[in-house]
PDB file of C-alpha atoms in Angstrom:
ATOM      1  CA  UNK A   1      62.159  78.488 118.243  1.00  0.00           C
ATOM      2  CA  UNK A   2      61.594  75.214 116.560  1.00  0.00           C
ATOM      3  CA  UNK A   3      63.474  72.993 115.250  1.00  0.00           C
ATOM      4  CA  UNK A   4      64.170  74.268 111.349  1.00  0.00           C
ATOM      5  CA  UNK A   5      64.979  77.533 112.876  1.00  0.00           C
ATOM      6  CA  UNK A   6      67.877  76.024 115.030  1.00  0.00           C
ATOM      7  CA  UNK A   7      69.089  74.722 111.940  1.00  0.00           C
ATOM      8  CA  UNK A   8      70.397  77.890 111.177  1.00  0.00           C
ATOM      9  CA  UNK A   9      72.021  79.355 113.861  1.00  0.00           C
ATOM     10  CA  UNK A  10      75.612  77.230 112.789  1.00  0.00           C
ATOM     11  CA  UNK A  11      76.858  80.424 111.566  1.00  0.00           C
ATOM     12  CA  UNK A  12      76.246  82.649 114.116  1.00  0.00           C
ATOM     13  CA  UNK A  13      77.575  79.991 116.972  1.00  0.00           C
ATOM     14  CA  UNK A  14      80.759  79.675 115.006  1.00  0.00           C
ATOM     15  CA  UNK A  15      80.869  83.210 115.368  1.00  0.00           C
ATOM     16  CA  UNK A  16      79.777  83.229 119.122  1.00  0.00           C
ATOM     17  CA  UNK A  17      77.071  85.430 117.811  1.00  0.00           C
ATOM     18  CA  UNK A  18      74.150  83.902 120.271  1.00  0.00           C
ATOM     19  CA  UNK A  19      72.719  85.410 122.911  1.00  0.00           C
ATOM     20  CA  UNK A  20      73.267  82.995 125.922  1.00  0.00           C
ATOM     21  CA  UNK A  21      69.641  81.293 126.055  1.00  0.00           C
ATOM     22  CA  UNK A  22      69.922  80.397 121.681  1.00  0.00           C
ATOM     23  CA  UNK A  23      73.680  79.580 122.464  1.00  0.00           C
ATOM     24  CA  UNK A  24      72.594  76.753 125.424  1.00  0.00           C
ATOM     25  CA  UNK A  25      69.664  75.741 123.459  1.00  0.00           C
ATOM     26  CA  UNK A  26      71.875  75.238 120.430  1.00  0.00           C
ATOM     27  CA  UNK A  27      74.540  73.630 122.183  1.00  0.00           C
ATOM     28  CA  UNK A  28      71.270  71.039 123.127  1.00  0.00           C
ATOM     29  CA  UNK A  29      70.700  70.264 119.957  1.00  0.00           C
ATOM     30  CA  UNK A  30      74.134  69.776 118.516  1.00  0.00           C
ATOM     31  CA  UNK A  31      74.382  66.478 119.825  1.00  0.00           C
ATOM     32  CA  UNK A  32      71.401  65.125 118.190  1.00  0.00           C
ATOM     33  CA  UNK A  33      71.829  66.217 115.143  1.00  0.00           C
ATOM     34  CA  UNK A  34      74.680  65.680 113.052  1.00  0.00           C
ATOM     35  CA  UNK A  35      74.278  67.442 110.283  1.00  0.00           C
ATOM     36  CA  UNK A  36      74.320  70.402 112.392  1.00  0.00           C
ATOM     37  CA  UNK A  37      77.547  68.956 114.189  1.00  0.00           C
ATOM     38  CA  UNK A  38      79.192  68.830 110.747  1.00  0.00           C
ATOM     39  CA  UNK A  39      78.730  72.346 109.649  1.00  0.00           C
ATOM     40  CA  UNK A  40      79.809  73.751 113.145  1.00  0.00           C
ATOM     41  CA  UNK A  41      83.198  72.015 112.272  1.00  0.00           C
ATOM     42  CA  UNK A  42      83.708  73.184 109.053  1.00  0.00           C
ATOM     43  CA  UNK A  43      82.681  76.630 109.803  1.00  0.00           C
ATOM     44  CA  UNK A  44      85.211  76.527 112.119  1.00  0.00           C
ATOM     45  CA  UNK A  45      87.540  75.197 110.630  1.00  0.00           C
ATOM     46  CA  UNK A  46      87.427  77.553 108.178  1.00  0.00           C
ATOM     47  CA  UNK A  47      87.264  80.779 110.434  1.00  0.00           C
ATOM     48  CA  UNK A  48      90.274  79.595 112.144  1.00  0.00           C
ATOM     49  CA  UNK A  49      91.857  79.424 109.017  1.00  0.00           C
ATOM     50  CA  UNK A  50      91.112  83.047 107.966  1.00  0.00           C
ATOM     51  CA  UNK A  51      91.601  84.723 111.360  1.00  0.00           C
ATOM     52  CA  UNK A  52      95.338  82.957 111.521  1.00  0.00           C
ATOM     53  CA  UNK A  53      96.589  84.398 108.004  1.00  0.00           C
ATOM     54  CA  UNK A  54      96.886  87.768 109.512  1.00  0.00           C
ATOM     55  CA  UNK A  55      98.316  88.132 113.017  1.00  0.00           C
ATOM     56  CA  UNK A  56      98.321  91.549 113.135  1.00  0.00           C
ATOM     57  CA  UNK A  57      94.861  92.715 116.277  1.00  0.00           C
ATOM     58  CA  UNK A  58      92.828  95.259 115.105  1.00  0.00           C
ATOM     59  CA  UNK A  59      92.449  98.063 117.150  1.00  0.00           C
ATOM     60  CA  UNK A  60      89.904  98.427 119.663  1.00  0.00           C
ATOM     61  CA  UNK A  61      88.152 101.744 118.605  1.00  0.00           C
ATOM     62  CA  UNK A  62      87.198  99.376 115.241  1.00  0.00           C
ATOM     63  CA  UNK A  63      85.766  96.881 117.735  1.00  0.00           C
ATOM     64  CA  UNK A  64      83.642  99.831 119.658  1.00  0.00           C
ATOM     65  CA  UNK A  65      82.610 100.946 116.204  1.00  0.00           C
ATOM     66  CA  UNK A  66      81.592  98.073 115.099  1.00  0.00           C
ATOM     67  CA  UNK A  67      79.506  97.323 118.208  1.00  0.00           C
ATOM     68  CA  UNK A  68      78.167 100.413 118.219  1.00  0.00           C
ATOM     69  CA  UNK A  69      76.639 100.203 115.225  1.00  0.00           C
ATOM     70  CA  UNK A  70      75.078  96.823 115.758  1.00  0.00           C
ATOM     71  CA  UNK A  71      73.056  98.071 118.391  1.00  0.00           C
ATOM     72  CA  UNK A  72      71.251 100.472 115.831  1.00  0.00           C
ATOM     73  CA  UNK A  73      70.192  97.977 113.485  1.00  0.00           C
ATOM     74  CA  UNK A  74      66.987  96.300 113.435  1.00  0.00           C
ATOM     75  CA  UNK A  75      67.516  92.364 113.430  1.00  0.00           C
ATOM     76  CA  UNK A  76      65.083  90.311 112.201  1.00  0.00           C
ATOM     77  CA  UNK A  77      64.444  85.933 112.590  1.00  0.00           C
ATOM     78  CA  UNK A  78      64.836  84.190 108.938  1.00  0.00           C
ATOM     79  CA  UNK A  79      61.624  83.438 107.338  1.00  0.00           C
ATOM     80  CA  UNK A  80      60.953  79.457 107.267  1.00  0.00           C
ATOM     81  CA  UNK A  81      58.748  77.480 105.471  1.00  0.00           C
ATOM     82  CA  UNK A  82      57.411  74.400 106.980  1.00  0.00           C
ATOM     83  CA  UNK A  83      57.536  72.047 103.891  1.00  0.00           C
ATOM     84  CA  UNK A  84      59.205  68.711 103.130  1.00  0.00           C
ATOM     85  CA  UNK A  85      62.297  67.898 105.142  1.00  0.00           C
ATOM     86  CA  UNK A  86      63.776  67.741 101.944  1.00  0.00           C
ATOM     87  CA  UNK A  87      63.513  71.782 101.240  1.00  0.00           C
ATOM     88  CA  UNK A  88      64.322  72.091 104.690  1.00  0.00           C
ATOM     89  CA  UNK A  89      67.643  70.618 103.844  1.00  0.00           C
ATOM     90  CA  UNK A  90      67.822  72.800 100.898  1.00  0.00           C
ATOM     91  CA  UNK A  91      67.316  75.883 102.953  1.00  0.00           C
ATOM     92  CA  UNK A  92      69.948  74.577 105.599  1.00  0.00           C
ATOM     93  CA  UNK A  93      72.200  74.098 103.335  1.00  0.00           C
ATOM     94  CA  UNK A  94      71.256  77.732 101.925  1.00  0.00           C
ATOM     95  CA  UNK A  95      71.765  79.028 105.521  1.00  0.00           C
ATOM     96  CA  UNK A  96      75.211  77.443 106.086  1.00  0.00           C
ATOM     97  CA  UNK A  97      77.009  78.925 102.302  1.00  0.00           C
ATOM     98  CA  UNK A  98      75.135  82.312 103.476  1.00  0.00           C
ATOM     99  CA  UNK A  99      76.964  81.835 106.907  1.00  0.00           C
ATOM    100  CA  UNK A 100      80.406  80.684 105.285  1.00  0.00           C
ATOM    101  CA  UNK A 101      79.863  83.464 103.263  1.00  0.00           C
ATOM    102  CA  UNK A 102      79.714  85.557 106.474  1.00  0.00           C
ATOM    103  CA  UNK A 103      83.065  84.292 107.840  1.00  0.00           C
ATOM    104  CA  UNK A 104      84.722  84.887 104.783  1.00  0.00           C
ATOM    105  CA  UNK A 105      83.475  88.607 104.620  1.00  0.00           C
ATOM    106  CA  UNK A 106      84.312  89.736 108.178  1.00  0.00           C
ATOM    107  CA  UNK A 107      87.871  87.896 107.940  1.00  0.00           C
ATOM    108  CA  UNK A 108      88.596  89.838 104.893  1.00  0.00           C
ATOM    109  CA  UNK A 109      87.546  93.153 106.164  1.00  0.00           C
ATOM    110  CA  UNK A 110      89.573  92.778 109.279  1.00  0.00           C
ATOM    111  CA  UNK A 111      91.950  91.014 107.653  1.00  0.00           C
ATOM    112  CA  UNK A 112      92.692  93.526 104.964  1.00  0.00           C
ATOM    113  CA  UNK A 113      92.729  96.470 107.644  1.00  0.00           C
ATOM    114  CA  UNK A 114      95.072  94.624 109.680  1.00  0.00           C
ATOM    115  CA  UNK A 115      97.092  93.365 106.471  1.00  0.00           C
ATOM    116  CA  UNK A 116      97.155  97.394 106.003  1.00  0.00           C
ATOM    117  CA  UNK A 117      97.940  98.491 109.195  1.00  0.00           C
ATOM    118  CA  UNK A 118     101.066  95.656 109.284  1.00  0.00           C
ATOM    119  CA  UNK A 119     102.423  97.133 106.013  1.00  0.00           C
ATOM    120  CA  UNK A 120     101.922 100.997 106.810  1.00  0.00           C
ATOM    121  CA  UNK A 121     104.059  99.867 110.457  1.00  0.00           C
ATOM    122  CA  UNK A 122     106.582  98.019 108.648  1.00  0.00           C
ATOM    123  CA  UNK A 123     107.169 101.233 106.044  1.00  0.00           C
ATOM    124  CA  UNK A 124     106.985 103.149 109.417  1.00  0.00           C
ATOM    125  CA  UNK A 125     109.811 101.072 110.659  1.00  0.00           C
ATOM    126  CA  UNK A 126     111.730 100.432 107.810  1.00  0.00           C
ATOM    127  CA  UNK A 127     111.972 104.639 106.770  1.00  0.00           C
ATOM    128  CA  UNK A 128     113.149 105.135 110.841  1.00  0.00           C
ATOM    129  CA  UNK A 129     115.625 102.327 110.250  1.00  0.00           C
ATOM    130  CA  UNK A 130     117.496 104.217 106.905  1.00  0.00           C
ATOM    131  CA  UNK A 131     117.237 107.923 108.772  1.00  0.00           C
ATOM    132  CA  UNK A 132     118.748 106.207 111.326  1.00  0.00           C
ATOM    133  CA  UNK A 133     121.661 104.900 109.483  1.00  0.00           C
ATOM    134  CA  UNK A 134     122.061 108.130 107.363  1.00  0.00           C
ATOM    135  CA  UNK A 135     122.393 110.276 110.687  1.00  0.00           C
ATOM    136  CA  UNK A 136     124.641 107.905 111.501  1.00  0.00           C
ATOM    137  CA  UNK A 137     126.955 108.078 108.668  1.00  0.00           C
ATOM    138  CA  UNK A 138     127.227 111.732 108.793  1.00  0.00           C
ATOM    139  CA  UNK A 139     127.848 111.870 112.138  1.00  0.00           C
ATOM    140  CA  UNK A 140     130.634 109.562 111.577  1.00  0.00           C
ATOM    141  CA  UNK A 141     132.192 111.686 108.976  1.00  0.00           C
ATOM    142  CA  UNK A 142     131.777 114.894 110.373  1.00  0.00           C
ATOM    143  CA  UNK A 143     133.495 113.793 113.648  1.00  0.00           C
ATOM    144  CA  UNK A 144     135.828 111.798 112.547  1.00  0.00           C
ATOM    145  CA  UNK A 145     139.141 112.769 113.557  1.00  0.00           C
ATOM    146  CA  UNK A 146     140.926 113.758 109.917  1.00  0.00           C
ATOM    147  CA  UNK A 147     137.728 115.793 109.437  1.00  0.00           C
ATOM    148  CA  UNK A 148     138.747 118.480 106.990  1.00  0.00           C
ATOM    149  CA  UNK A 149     136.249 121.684 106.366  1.00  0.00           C
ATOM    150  CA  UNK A 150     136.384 123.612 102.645  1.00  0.00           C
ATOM    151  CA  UNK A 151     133.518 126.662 102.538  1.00  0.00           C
ATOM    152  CA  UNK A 152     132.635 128.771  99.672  1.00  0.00           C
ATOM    153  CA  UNK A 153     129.590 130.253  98.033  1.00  0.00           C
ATOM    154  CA  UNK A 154     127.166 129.705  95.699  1.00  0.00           C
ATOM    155  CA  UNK A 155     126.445 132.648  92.781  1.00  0.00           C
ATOM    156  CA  UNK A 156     123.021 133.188  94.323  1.00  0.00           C
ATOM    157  CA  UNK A 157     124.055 134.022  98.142  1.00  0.00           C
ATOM    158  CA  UNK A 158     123.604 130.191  99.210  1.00  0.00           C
ATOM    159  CA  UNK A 159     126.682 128.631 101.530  1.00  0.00           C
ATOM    160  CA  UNK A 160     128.882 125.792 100.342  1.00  0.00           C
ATOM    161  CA  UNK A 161     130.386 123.128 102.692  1.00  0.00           C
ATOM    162  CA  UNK A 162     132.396 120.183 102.351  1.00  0.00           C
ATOM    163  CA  UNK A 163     133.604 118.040 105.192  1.00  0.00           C
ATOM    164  CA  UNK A 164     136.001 115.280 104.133  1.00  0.00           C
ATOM    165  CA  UNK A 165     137.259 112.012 105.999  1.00  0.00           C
ATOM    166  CA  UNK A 166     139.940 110.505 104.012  1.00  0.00           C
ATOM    167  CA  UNK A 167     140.118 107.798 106.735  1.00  0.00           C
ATOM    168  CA  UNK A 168     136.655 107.015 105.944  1.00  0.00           C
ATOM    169  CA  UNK A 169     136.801 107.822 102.347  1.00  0.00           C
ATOM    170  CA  UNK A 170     133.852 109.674 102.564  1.00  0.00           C
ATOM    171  CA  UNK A 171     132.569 113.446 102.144  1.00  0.00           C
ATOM    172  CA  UNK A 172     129.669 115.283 103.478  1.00  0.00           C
ATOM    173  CA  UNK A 173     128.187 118.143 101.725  1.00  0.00           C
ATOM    174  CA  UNK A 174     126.235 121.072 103.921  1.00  0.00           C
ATOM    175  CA  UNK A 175     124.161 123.531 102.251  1.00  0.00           C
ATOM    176  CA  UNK A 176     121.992 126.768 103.627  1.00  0.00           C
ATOM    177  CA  UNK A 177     119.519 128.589 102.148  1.00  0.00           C
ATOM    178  CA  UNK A 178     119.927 127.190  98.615  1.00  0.00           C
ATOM    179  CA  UNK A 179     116.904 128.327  96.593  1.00  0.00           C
ATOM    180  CA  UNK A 180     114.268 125.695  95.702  1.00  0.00           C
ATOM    181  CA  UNK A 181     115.673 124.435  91.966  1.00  0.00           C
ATOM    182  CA  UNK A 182     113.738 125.903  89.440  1.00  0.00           C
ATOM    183  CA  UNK A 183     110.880 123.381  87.771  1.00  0.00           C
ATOM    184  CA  UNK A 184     112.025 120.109  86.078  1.00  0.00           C
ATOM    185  CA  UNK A 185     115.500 120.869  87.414  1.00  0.00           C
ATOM    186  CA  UNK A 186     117.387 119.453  90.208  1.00  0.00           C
ATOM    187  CA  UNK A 187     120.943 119.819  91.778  1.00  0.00           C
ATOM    188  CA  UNK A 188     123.070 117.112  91.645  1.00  0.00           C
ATOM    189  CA  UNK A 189     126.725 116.717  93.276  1.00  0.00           C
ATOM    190  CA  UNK A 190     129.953 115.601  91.340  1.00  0.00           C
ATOM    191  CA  UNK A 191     133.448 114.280  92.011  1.00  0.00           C
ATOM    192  CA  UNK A 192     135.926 115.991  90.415  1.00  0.00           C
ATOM    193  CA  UNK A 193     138.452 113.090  89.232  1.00  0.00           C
ATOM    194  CA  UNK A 194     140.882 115.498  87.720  1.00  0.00           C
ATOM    195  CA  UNK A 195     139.087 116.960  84.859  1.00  0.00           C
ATOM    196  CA  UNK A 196     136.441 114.071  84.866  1.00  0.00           C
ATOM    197  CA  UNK A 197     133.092 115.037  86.647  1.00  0.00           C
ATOM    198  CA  UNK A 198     131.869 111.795  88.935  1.00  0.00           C
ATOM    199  CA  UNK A 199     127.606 111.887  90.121  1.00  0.00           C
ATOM    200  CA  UNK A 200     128.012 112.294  93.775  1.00  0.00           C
ATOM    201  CA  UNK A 201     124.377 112.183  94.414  1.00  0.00           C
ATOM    202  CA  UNK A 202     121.313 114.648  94.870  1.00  0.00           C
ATOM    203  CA  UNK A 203     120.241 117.099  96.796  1.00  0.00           C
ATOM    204  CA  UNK A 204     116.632 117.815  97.985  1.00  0.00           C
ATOM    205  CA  UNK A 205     114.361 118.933  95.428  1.00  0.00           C
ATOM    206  CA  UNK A 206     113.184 121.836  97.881  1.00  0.00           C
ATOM    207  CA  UNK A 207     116.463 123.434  98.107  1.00  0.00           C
ATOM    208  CA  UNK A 208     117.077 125.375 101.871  1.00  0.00           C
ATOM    209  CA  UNK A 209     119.206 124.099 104.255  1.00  0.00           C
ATOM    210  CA  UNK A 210     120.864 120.772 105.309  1.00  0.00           C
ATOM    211  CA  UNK A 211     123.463 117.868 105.135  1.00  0.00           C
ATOM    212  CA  UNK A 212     123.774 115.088 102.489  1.00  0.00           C
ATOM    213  CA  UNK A 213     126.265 112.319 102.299  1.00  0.00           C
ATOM    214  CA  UNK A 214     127.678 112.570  98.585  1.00  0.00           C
ATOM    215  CA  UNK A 215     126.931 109.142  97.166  1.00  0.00           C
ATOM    216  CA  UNK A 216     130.291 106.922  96.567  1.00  0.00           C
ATOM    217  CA  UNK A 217     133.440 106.658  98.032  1.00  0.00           C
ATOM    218  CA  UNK A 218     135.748 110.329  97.924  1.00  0.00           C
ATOM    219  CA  UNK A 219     138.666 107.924  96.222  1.00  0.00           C
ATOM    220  CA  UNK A 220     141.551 110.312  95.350  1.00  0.00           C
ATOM    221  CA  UNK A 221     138.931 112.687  94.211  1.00  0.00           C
ATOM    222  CA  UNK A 222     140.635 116.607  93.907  1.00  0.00           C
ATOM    223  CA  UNK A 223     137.440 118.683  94.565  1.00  0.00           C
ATOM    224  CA  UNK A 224     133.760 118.625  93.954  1.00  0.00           C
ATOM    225  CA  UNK A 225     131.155 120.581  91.871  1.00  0.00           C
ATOM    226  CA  UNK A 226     127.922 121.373  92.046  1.00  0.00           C
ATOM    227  CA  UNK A 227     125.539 121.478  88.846  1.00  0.00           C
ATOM    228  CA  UNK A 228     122.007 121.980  88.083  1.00  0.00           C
ATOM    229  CA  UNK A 229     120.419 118.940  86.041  1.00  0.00           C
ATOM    230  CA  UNK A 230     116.947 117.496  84.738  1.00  0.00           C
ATOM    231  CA  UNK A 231     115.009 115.953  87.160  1.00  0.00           C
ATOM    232  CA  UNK A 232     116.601 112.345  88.110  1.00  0.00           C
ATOM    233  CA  UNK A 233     119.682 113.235  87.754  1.00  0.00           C
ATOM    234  CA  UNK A 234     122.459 112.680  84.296  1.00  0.00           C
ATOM    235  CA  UNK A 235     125.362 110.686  84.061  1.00  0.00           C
ATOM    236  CA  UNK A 236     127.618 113.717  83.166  1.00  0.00           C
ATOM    237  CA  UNK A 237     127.043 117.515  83.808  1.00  0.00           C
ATOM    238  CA  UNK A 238     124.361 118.965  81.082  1.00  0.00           C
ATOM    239  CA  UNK A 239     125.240 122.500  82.541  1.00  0.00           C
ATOM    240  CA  UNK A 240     128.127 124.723  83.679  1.00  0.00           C
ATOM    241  CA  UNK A 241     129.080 124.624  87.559  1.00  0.00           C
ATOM    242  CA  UNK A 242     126.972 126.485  90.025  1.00  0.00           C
ATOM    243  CA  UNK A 243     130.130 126.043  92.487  1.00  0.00           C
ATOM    244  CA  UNK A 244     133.406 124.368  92.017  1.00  0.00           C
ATOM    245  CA  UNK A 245     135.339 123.583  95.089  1.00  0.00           C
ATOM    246  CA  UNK A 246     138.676 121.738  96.317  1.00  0.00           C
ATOM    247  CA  UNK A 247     139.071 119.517  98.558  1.00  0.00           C
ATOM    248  CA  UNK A 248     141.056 119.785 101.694  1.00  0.00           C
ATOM    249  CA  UNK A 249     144.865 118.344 101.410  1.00  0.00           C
TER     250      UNK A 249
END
């Protein structure tokens, strides 16, 4: 290798990209030339600099991948023309933006996949946080000790529930095998406030079975009703009750 080829390997040391014979022979030169000394410290510098915005470790089958698909490429030494020192410099400094241009690459691949793989854990995390709270609420409502129970049915077959902590102020309504809604519609749960109708919250758009903390505080409310609405949801019943059903004294 002579001497305007070792000029180039500043990337691929940053990197740790040598094989051991270039990476002692390079470490050789650095020394005595400082131009080469000076890129090798802004290169990295700058790799540092990407690889600490994300903290996140890619996984290791990306690594094997990666690796494994080195191996299968044909590598081939630069091309360098033995002119004037002064288009050697040119082509150096040539070599080093293609080299920054490198780091920058391979930090923002595995940067965005590890950017990606942070957020997708953190949704992970944060949905398993709110299920965890909901089960908790219900489970606090539905044992409490002034638990009351109200059952009834729906036109279509479906069962009706309504468990109500007055302690708690809160109510819990239990549905099984409630037809899916039928397209553009969904049901939504109401207070009854006397003859005022309060949104109490959704149910799933899938219908079936399961449990659903009504949405607000139960507040003196008589009873509750059950309606079917557009999708979203509407301030005030659009339709007449599916279900209409006191509450416990």
């Amino acid at each position: 290798m002579n001497t305007d080829e070792t000029h180039l390997l500043t990337g691929a040391y940053v990197l740790h990209a040598l094989p051991p014979d270039e990476h002692d022979r390079f470490e050789r030169h650095l020394p005595s030339c400082p131009s080469c000394a000076q890129e090798v410290r802004e290169l990295a510098a700058t790799a540092g600099r990407l690889g600490s915005a994300v903290s996140v470790t890619p996984p290791a089958a990306m690594k094997r991948e990666v690796m494994s698909r080195i191996a299968t490429e044909r590598q081939e030494p630069p091309v360098v023309a033995r002119r004037t020192q002064r288009a050697g410099g040119r082509r150096r400094l040539a070599a080093s933006r293609f080299a920054l241009a490198a780091c920058v690459a391979a930090a923002a691949a595995f940067g965005g996949v590890a950017v990606w793989q942070h957020r997708e854990a953190e949704d992970a995390r944060t949905a398993a946080r709110a299920a965890e709270r909901a089960a908790d609420e219900l489970s606090a409502v539905l044992s409490a000790p002034d638990a009351k129970v109200s059952a009834g049915k729906l036109p279509d077959g479906a069962g009706a529930t309504v468990v109500v902590s007055r302690e708690r102020d809160r109510a819990v309504f239990v549905a099984s095998a409630m037809p899916r809604p039928p397209a553009g519609k969904v049901y939504q749960l109401w207070f009854s406030d006397g003859d005022a109708m309060r949104p109490a919250g959704l149910l799933d758009a899938s219908g079936g079975s399961g449990a659903v903390m009504m949405e607000g505080p139960v507040d003196g409310a008589s009873g509750m009703g059950i309606t079917l609405e557009p999708a979203g949801g509407s301030p005030r019943p659009t339709s007449a009750p599916l279900a209409v059903m006191d509450f416990p004294a």
